[in-house]
PDB file of C-alpha atoms in Angstrom:
ATOM      1  CA  MET A   1     118.564 154.735 123.247  1.00  0.00           C
ATOM      2  CA  ALA A   2     119.493 158.273 124.274  1.00  0.00           C
ATOM      3  CA  ILE A   3     121.563 160.760 122.277  1.00  0.00           C
ATOM      4  CA  GLU A   4     124.987 160.959 123.922  1.00  0.00           C
ATOM      5  CA  ARG A   5     128.289 162.667 123.352  1.00  0.00           C
ATOM      6  CA  THR A   6     131.701 161.029 123.554  1.00  0.00           C
ATOM      7  CA  LEU A   7     135.290 162.099 123.005  1.00  0.00           C
ATOM      8  CA  SER A   8     137.366 160.511 120.280  1.00  0.00           C
ATOM      9  CA  ILE A   9     141.050 161.181 119.653  1.00  0.00           C
ATOM     10  CA  LEU A  10     142.794 160.078 116.512  1.00  0.00           C
ATOM     11  CA  LYS A  11     146.304 159.490 117.776  1.00  0.00           C
ATOM     12  CA  PRO A  12     149.622 160.409 116.108  1.00  0.00           C
ATOM     13  CA  ASP A  13     149.883 157.024 114.381  1.00  0.00           C
ATOM     14  CA  ALA A  14     146.541 157.606 112.628  1.00  0.00           C
ATOM     15  CA  LEU A  15     147.685 160.958 111.318  1.00  0.00           C
ATOM     16  CA  GLU A  16     151.043 159.522 110.259  1.00  0.00           C
ATOM     17  CA  LYS A  17     149.235 156.821 108.234  1.00  0.00           C
ATOM     18  CA  GLY A  18     146.894 159.357 106.583  1.00  0.00           C
ATOM     19  CA  ILE A  19     143.703 157.604 107.676  1.00  0.00           C
ATOM     20  CA  ILE A  20     141.715 160.472 109.278  1.00  0.00           C
ATOM     21  CA  GLY A  21     139.066 160.310 106.555  1.00  0.00           C
ATOM     22  CA  LYS A  22     138.748 156.524 106.717  1.00  0.00           C
ATOM     23  CA  ILE A  23     138.142 156.625 110.482  1.00  0.00           C
ATOM     24  CA  LEU A  24     135.800 159.635 110.344  1.00  0.00           C
ATOM     25  CA  SER A  25     133.802 157.853 107.644  1.00  0.00           C
ATOM     26  CA  ARG A  26     133.328 154.865 109.942  1.00  0.00           C
ATOM     27  CA  PHE A  27     131.944 157.118 112.659  1.00  0.00           C
ATOM     28  CA  GLU A  28     129.543 158.904 110.316  1.00  0.00           C
ATOM     29  CA  THR A  29     128.239 155.733 108.621  1.00  0.00           C
ATOM     30  CA  SER A  30     127.581 154.299 112.096  1.00  0.00           C
ATOM     31  CA  GLY A  31     125.436 157.265 113.089  1.00  0.00           C
ATOM     32  CA  LEU A  32     128.024 159.180 115.111  1.00  0.00           C
ATOM     33  CA  LYS A  33     128.139 162.811 114.023  1.00  0.00           C
ATOM     34  CA  PRO A  34     131.216 164.961 114.723  1.00  0.00           C
ATOM     35  CA  ILE A  35     129.963 168.066 116.493  1.00  0.00           C
ATOM     36  CA  ALA A  36     133.401 169.514 117.245  1.00  0.00           C
ATOM     37  CA  VAL A  37     136.730 168.700 115.557  1.00  0.00           C
ATOM     38  CA  ARG A  38     140.232 170.089 116.049  1.00  0.00           C
ATOM     39  CA  MET A  39     143.715 169.085 115.024  1.00  0.00           C
ATOM     40  CA  GLN A  40     146.378 169.960 117.556  1.00  0.00           C
ATOM     41  CA  HIS A  41     149.740 168.950 118.908  1.00  0.00           C
ATOM     42  CA  LEU A  42     149.336 168.126 122.574  1.00  0.00           C
ATOM     43  CA  SER A  43     151.872 169.593 124.971  1.00  0.00           C
ATOM     44  CA  LYS A  44     153.352 167.360 127.637  1.00  0.00           C
ATOM     45  CA  GLN A  45     151.260 169.212 130.228  1.00  0.00           C
ATOM     46  CA  GLU A  46     148.038 168.671 128.227  1.00  0.00           C
ATOM     47  CA  ALA A  47     148.750 164.952 127.737  1.00  0.00           C
ATOM     48  CA  GLU A  48     149.693 164.451 131.398  1.00  0.00           C
ATOM     49  CA  GLY A  49     146.543 166.249 132.493  1.00  0.00           C
ATOM     50  CA  PHE A  50     144.262 164.308 130.185  1.00  0.00           C
ATOM     51  CA  TYR A  51     145.749 160.922 131.128  1.00  0.00           C
ATOM     52  CA  ALA A  52     146.233 161.804 134.846  1.00  0.00           C
ATOM     53  CA  VAL A  53     144.062 158.845 135.829  1.00  0.00           C
ATOM     54  CA  HIS A  54     146.921 156.603 134.645  1.00  0.00           C
ATOM     55  CA  LYS A  55     149.706 158.567 136.376  1.00  0.00           C
ATOM     56  CA  GLU A  56     150.725 155.704 138.672  1.00  0.00           C
ATOM     57  CA  ARG A  57     150.680 153.077 135.944  1.00  0.00           C
ATOM     58  CA  PRO A  58     153.921 151.840 134.388  1.00  0.00           C
ATOM     59  CA  PHE A  59     152.887 152.875 130.873  1.00  0.00           C
ATOM     60  CA  PHE A  60     152.086 156.521 131.758  1.00  0.00           C
ATOM     61  CA  LYS A  61     155.392 158.031 130.676  1.00  0.00           C
ATOM     62  CA  ASP A  62     155.355 156.136 127.340  1.00  0.00           C
ATOM     63  CA  LEU A  63     151.704 157.110 126.750  1.00  0.00           C
ATOM     64  CA  VAL A  64     152.445 160.791 127.275  1.00  0.00           C
ATOM     65  CA  SER A  65     155.495 160.574 125.034  1.00  0.00           C
ATOM     66  CA  PHE A  66     153.488 158.872 122.281  1.00  0.00           C
ATOM     67  CA  MET A  67     150.578 161.328 122.508  1.00  0.00           C
ATOM     68  CA  THR A  68     152.964 164.262 122.189  1.00  0.00           C
ATOM     69  CA  SER A  69     155.024 162.726 119.358  1.00  0.00           C
ATOM     70  CA  GLY A  70     152.853 164.296 116.642  1.00  0.00           C
ATOM     71  CA  PRO A  71     149.541 165.979 116.005  1.00  0.00           C
ATOM     72  CA  VAL A  72     146.234 164.437 117.001  1.00  0.00           C
ATOM     73  CA  VAL A  73     142.618 165.061 115.996  1.00  0.00           C
ATOM     74  CA  VAL A  74     140.297 165.538 118.929  1.00  0.00           C
ATOM     75  CA  MET A  75     136.585 165.372 118.309  1.00  0.00           C
ATOM     76  CA  CYS A  76     133.275 165.183 120.093  1.00  0.00           C
ATOM     77  CA  LEU A  77     130.954 162.665 118.521  1.00  0.00           C
ATOM     78  CA  GLU A  78     127.185 162.699 119.090  1.00  0.00           C
ATOM     79  CA  GLY A  79     124.643 159.990 118.484  1.00  0.00           C
ATOM     80  CA  GLU A  80     122.460 157.314 119.998  1.00  0.00           C
ATOM     81  CA  GLY A  81     124.492 155.383 122.574  1.00  0.00           C
ATOM     82  CA  ALA A  82     127.583 157.203 121.358  1.00  0.00           C
ATOM     83  CA  VAL A  83     129.924 155.942 124.067  1.00  0.00           C
ATOM     84  CA  ALA A  84     129.182 152.234 123.512  1.00  0.00           C
ATOM     85  CA  ARG A  85     128.970 152.645 119.734  1.00  0.00           C
ATOM     86  CA  ASN A  86     132.368 154.356 119.570  1.00  0.00           C
ATOM     87  CA  ARG A  87     133.945 151.662 121.727  1.00  0.00           C
ATOM     88  CA  GLU A  88     132.458 148.989 119.524  1.00  0.00           C
ATOM     89  CA  LEU A  89     133.897 150.679 116.414  1.00  0.00           C
ATOM     90  CA  MET A  90     137.353 151.081 118.028  1.00  0.00           C
ATOM     91  CA  GLY A  91     137.693 147.489 119.184  1.00  0.00           C
ATOM     92  CA  ALA A  92     139.833 146.195 122.029  1.00  0.00           C
ATOM     93  CA  THR A  93     142.746 148.286 123.251  1.00  0.00           C
ATOM     94  CA  ASP A  94     145.161 145.591 122.091  1.00  0.00           C
ATOM     95  CA  PRO A  95     144.712 145.383 118.292  1.00  0.00           C
ATOM     96  CA  LYS A  96     145.691 141.708 118.438  1.00  0.00           C
ATOM     97  CA  LYS A  97     142.545 141.095 120.506  1.00  0.00           C
ATOM     98  CA  ALA A  98     140.287 143.484 118.563  1.00  0.00           C
ATOM     99  CA  ASP A  99     137.471 142.049 116.471  1.00  0.00           C
ATOM    100  CA  LYS A 100     138.019 141.969 112.748  1.00  0.00           C
ATOM    101  CA  GLY A 101     136.699 145.092 111.068  1.00  0.00           C
ATOM    102  CA  THR A 102     137.217 147.390 114.053  1.00  0.00           C
ATOM    103  CA  ILE A 103     139.430 150.466 113.767  1.00  0.00           C
ATOM    104  CA  ARG A 104     142.189 149.030 115.930  1.00  0.00           C
ATOM    105  CA  ALA A 105     142.178 145.619 114.225  1.00  0.00           C
ATOM    106  CA  ASP A 106     142.388 147.300 110.816  1.00  0.00           C
ATOM    107  CA  PHE A 107     144.853 150.142 111.533  1.00  0.00           C
ATOM    108  CA  ALA A 108     146.677 149.879 114.879  1.00  0.00           C
ATOM    109  CA  LYS A 109     150.098 148.279 115.107  1.00  0.00           C
ATOM    110  CA  SER A 110     150.400 147.774 118.859  1.00  0.00           C
ATOM    111  CA  ILE A 111     148.713 148.177 122.237  1.00  0.00           C
ATOM    112  CA  ASP A 112     150.696 151.417 122.624  1.00  0.00           C
ATOM    113  CA  ALA A 113     150.150 152.846 119.127  1.00  0.00           C
ATOM    114  CA  ASN A 114     146.508 151.849 118.948  1.00  0.00           C
ATOM    115  CA  THR A 115     145.278 154.647 116.666  1.00  0.00           C
ATOM    116  CA  VAL A 116     142.234 155.938 118.638  1.00  0.00           C
ATOM    117  CA  HIS A 117     141.052 156.909 122.092  1.00  0.00           C
ATOM    118  CA  GLY A 118     137.390 156.879 123.130  1.00  0.00           C
ATOM    119  CA  SER A 119     135.636 157.699 126.347  1.00  0.00           C
ATOM    120  CA  ASP A 120     134.846 154.652 128.462  1.00  0.00           C
ATOM    121  CA  SER A 121     131.643 155.924 130.107  1.00  0.00           C
ATOM    122  CA  ALA A 122     129.064 158.661 129.714  1.00  0.00           C
ATOM    123  CA  ASP A 123     130.360 160.369 132.888  1.00  0.00           C
ATOM    124  CA  ASN A 124     133.975 160.291 131.667  1.00  0.00           C
ATOM    125  CA  ALA A 125     132.826 161.478 128.227  1.00  0.00           C
ATOM    126  CA  LYS A 126     131.486 164.701 129.800  1.00  0.00           C
ATOM    127  CA  ILE A 127     134.789 165.285 131.578  1.00  0.00           C
ATOM    128  CA  GLU A 128     136.896 164.463 128.519  1.00  0.00           C
ATOM    129  CA  VAL A 129     134.835 166.565 126.101  1.00  0.00           C
ATOM    130  CA  ALA A 130     135.081 169.511 128.490  1.00  0.00           C
ATOM    131  CA  TYR A 131     138.873 169.026 128.715  1.00  0.00           C
ATOM    132  CA  PHE A 132     139.224 169.837 125.025  1.00  0.00           C
ATOM    133  CA  PHE A 133     136.153 171.879 124.053  1.00  0.00           C
ATOM    134  CA  ARG A 134     134.207 174.831 125.391  1.00  0.00           C
ATOM    135  CA  SER A 135     130.446 174.316 125.266  1.00  0.00           C
ATOM    136  CA  THR A 136     130.206 177.075 122.628  1.00  0.00           C
ATOM    137  CA  GLU A 137     132.374 174.961 120.295  1.00  0.00           C
ATOM    138  CA  LEU A 138     129.895 172.060 120.268  1.00  0.00           C
ATOM    139  CA  VAL A 139     127.380 172.124 117.439  1.00  0.00           C
ATOM    140  CA  SER A 140     124.201 170.096 117.842  1.00  0.00           C
ATOM    141  CA  TYR A 141     122.258 168.367 115.095  1.00  0.00           C
ATOM    142  CA  ASP A 142     118.492 168.140 114.669  1.00  0.00           C
ATOM    143  CA  TRP A 143     118.168 164.381 115.124  1.00  0.00           C
ATOM    144  CA  LYS A 144     114.580 164.399 113.903  1.00  0.00           C
ATOM    145  CA  LYS A 145     115.692 164.951 110.284  1.00  0.00           C
TER     146      LYS A 145
END
């Protein structure tokens, strides 16, 4: 499997619960290495721009409101099959439907406050990573070690 990059966002509910370390530990023990990490408070404009693909959906306004309600941690994760691996770790969008032991099953309280975001494809991962990070902010690992 190829080394890929994917975007992960720990949403305001994750920060409110104080579980950044627990989630990051899951990524690292699964072979996903954080190569860029930043905590920030998204502006309305940033959240609307990032989630623009959902602009016509009925949940868009609530999503933007939630994502701007507190700080988030944005990170680029790198590893073999990073996109699929991250999605497996996160679990289904609706935590009630997420497999036991996934991040959303363990920590999310609702489909709206579902703790984490992850890129849904390698192509979208490139776009999403570039939305938050300049290429000079991404640190690569020597995967042969």
